[in-house]
Amino acid sequence: QVQLVESGGGLVQPGGSLRLSCAAPGRSLFSIPAMGWYRQAPGKERELVADITGSGRTNYADSVKGRFTISRDNAKNLVYLQMNSLKPEDTAVYYCHAFGTTLWGQGTQVTVSS
């Protein structure tokens, strides 16, 4: 079965960093148009945080520009979201998604709190 597996969430203090990983076992990232990271906070709409296309072009939500970096390692079938200078407003469940497919990760909780 093809699925996405997320890891890297946790509790971090404001200003801290976390790196999320999304694995696509059995599925080459070359075959997926783009990979994206979404987040859902309590009482908020799900939002697209960042995405990366097969050609390597990246896009970011204004709220995370300059702080988050999306990258991929095609050889390892991994997509990363490096999150720096984290704020309490970043607290959410983060999901990875393969664009053009129905593939989603289970979600990983990121909590930014002092």
PDB file of C-alpha atoms in Angstrom:
ATOM      1  CA  GLN A   1       0.000   0.000   0.000  1.00  0.00           C
ATOM      2  CA  VAL A   2       1.180   3.494  -0.820  1.00  0.00           C
ATOM      3  CA  GLN A   3       0.980   5.962   2.048  1.00  0.00           C
ATOM      4  CA  LEU A   4       2.649   9.027   3.514  1.00  0.00           C
ATOM      5  CA  VAL A   5       4.266   8.819   6.933  1.00  0.00           C
ATOM      6  CA  GLU A   6       5.003  11.941   8.965  1.00  0.00           C
ATOM      7  CA  SER A   7       7.364  12.434  11.865  1.00  0.00           C
ATOM      8  CA  GLY A   8       9.197  15.156  13.740  1.00  0.00           C
ATOM      9  CA  GLY A   9       6.441  16.908  15.637  1.00  0.00           C
ATOM     10  CA  GLY A  10       6.683  17.758  19.285  1.00  0.00           C
ATOM     11  CA  LEU A  11       6.733  20.462  21.925  1.00  0.00           C
ATOM     12  CA  VAL A  12       9.103  23.370  21.445  1.00  0.00           C
ATOM     13  CA  GLN A  13       9.582  26.764  23.063  1.00  0.00           C
ATOM     14  CA  PRO A  14       8.946  29.968  21.127  1.00  0.00           C
ATOM     15  CA  GLY A  15      11.957  30.746  18.983  1.00  0.00           C
ATOM     16  CA  GLY A  16      12.895  27.110  18.737  1.00  0.00           C
ATOM     17  CA  SER A  17      13.126  24.830  15.732  1.00  0.00           C
ATOM     18  CA  LEU A  18      11.700  21.563  14.503  1.00  0.00           C
ATOM     19  CA  ARG A  19      12.131  19.570  11.328  1.00  0.00           C
ATOM     20  CA  LEU A  20       9.204  17.583  10.006  1.00  0.00           C
ATOM     21  CA  SER A  21       9.691  14.658   7.667  1.00  0.00           C
ATOM     22  CA  CYS A  22       7.283  13.044   5.245  1.00  0.00           C
ATOM     23  CA  ALA A  23       8.104   9.676   3.764  1.00  0.00           C
ATOM     24  CA  ALA A  24       6.484   8.165   0.704  1.00  0.00           C
ATOM     25  CA  PRO A  25       7.350   4.478   0.892  1.00  0.00           C
ATOM     26  CA  GLY A  26       7.059   2.668  -2.402  1.00  0.00           C
ATOM     27  CA  ARG A  27       6.341   5.841  -4.344  1.00  0.00           C
ATOM     28  CA  SER A  28       8.918   7.865  -6.209  1.00  0.00           C
ATOM     29  CA  LEU A  29       8.663  11.601  -5.636  1.00  0.00           C
ATOM     30  CA  PHE A  30       9.456  12.050  -9.320  1.00  0.00           C
ATOM     31  CA  SER A  31       5.988  10.716 -10.120  1.00  0.00           C
ATOM     32  CA  ILE A  32       4.189  13.259  -7.913  1.00  0.00           C
ATOM     33  CA  PRO A  33       3.551  16.753  -9.340  1.00  0.00           C
ATOM     34  CA  ALA A  34       4.172  18.438  -6.013  1.00  0.00           C
ATOM     35  CA  MET A  35       4.340  17.792  -2.295  1.00  0.00           C
ATOM     36  CA  GLY A  36       2.864  20.118   0.262  1.00  0.00           C
ATOM     37  CA  TRP A  37       2.629  20.725   3.975  1.00  0.00           C
ATOM     38  CA  TYR A  38      -0.678  21.810   5.467  1.00  0.00           C
ATOM     39  CA  ARG A  39      -1.593  22.680   9.018  1.00  0.00           C
ATOM     40  CA  GLN A  40      -4.807  22.763  11.005  1.00  0.00           C
ATOM     41  CA  ALA A  41      -5.063  24.678  14.258  1.00  0.00           C
ATOM     42  CA  PRO A  42      -8.050  24.500  16.624  1.00  0.00           C
ATOM     43  CA  GLY A  43     -10.757  26.862  15.438  1.00  0.00           C
ATOM     44  CA  LYS A  44      -8.867  27.635  12.243  1.00  0.00           C
ATOM     45  CA  GLU A  45      -9.220  26.584   8.644  1.00  0.00           C
ATOM     46  CA  ARG A  46      -6.708  24.180   7.209  1.00  0.00           C
ATOM     47  CA  GLU A  47      -4.062  26.118   5.359  1.00  0.00           C
ATOM     48  CA  LEU A  48      -1.311  25.328   2.919  1.00  0.00           C
ATOM     49  CA  VAL A  49       1.993  26.169   4.548  1.00  0.00           C
ATOM     50  CA  ALA A  50       4.463  25.292   1.812  1.00  0.00           C
ATOM     51  CA  ASP A  51       4.813  23.184  -1.276  1.00  0.00           C
ATOM     52  CA  ILE A  52       7.534  22.032  -3.616  1.00  0.00           C
ATOM     53  CA  THR A  53       7.071  20.996  -7.226  1.00  0.00           C
ATOM     54  CA  GLY A  54       8.819  18.242  -9.102  1.00  0.00           C
ATOM     55  CA  SER A  55      11.026  20.866 -10.716  1.00  0.00           C
ATOM     56  CA  GLY A  56      12.057  22.165  -7.301  1.00  0.00           C
ATOM     57  CA  ARG A  57      10.046  25.373  -7.230  1.00  0.00           C
ATOM     58  CA  THR A  58       8.871  26.268  -3.731  1.00  0.00           C
ATOM     59  CA  ASN A  59       6.008  28.352  -2.389  1.00  0.00           C
ATOM     60  CA  TYR A  60       5.272  29.558   1.122  1.00  0.00           C
ATOM     61  CA  ALA A  61       2.397  31.071   3.007  1.00  0.00           C
ATOM     62  CA  ASP A  62       3.108  34.662   3.997  1.00  0.00           C
ATOM     63  CA  SER A  63       2.887  33.709   7.657  1.00  0.00           C
ATOM     64  CA  VAL A  64       5.919  31.417   7.419  1.00  0.00           C
ATOM     65  CA  LYS A  65       8.109  33.093   4.803  1.00  0.00           C
ATOM     66  CA  GLY A  66      11.631  33.535   6.045  1.00  0.00           C
ATOM     67  CA  ARG A  67      11.130  31.028   8.846  1.00  0.00           C
ATOM     68  CA  PHE A  68      10.173  27.735   7.183  1.00  0.00           C
ATOM     69  CA  THR A  69      11.964  25.877   4.422  1.00  0.00           C
ATOM     70  CA  ILE A  70      10.564  22.991   2.412  1.00  0.00           C
ATOM     71  CA  SER A  71      12.957  20.616   0.714  1.00  0.00           C
ATOM     72  CA  ARG A  72      13.060  17.137  -0.707  1.00  0.00           C
ATOM     73  CA  ASP A  73      15.419  14.234  -1.052  1.00  0.00           C
ATOM     74  CA  ASN A  74      14.235  12.246  -4.036  1.00  0.00           C
ATOM     75  CA  ALA A  75      16.765   9.476  -3.479  1.00  0.00           C
ATOM     76  CA  LYS A  76      15.271   8.818  -0.046  1.00  0.00           C
ATOM     77  CA  ASN A  77      11.679   9.671  -1.015  1.00  0.00           C
ATOM     78  CA  LEU A  78      11.532  12.235   1.773  1.00  0.00           C
ATOM     79  CA  VAL A  79      10.107  15.728   2.028  1.00  0.00           C
ATOM     80  CA  TYR A  80      11.148  18.000   4.870  1.00  0.00           C
ATOM     81  CA  LEU A  81       9.784  21.092   6.508  1.00  0.00           C
ATOM     82  CA  GLN A  82      12.427  22.928   8.507  1.00  0.00           C
ATOM     83  CA  MET A  83      10.704  25.273  10.937  1.00  0.00           C
ATOM     84  CA  ASN A  84      12.751  27.972  12.631  1.00  0.00           C
ATOM     85  CA  SER A  85      11.835  30.880  14.889  1.00  0.00           C
ATOM     86  CA  LEU A  86       8.664  29.101  15.859  1.00  0.00           C
ATOM     87  CA  LYS A  87       5.782  31.098  17.286  1.00  0.00           C
ATOM     88  CA  PRO A  88       2.798  30.008  19.385  1.00  0.00           C
ATOM     89  CA  GLU A  89       0.647  30.753  16.331  1.00  0.00           C
ATOM     90  CA  ASP A  90       2.419  27.892  14.545  1.00  0.00           C
ATOM     91  CA  THR A  91       0.805  25.402  16.913  1.00  0.00           C
ATOM     92  CA  ALA A  92      -1.213  22.987  14.797  1.00  0.00           C
ATOM     93  CA  VAL A  93      -1.406  19.505  13.412  1.00  0.00           C
ATOM     94  CA  TYR A  94       0.771  19.368  10.321  1.00  0.00           C
ATOM     95  CA  TYR A  95      -0.061  17.125   7.389  1.00  0.00           C
ATOM     96  CA  CYS A  96       1.850  16.277   4.250  1.00  0.00           C
ATOM     97  CA  HIS A  97       0.006  15.741   0.998  1.00  0.00           C
ATOM     98  CA  ALA A  98       0.909  14.497  -2.443  1.00  0.00           C
ATOM     99  CA  PHE A  99      -0.691  16.876  -4.913  1.00  0.00           C
ATOM    100  CA  GLY A 100      -2.785  15.250  -7.590  1.00  0.00           C
ATOM    101  CA  THR A 101      -3.421  12.204  -5.415  1.00  0.00           C
ATOM    102  CA  THR A 102      -5.496  11.187  -2.416  1.00  0.00           C
ATOM    103  CA  LEU A 103      -2.372  10.517  -0.374  1.00  0.00           C
ATOM    104  CA  TRP A 104      -2.134  12.228   3.021  1.00  0.00           C
ATOM    105  CA  GLY A 105      -0.149  11.653   6.141  1.00  0.00           C
ATOM    106  CA  GLN A 106      -1.777  10.973   9.489  1.00  0.00           C
ATOM    107  CA  GLY A 107      -0.612  14.302  10.860  1.00  0.00           C
ATOM    108  CA  THR A 108       1.974  15.259  13.440  1.00  0.00           C
ATOM    109  CA  GLN A 109       1.325  17.633  16.335  1.00  0.00           C
ATOM    110  CA  VAL A 110       3.484  20.727  16.657  1.00  0.00           C
ATOM    111  CA  THR A 111       3.050  22.680  19.870  1.00  0.00           C
ATOM    112  CA  VAL A 112       4.910  25.934  20.454  1.00  0.00           C
ATOM    113  CA  SER A 113       4.602  27.029  24.049  1.00  0.00           C
ATOM    114  CA  SER A 114       6.689  28.395  26.879  1.00  0.00           C
TER     115      SER A 114
END
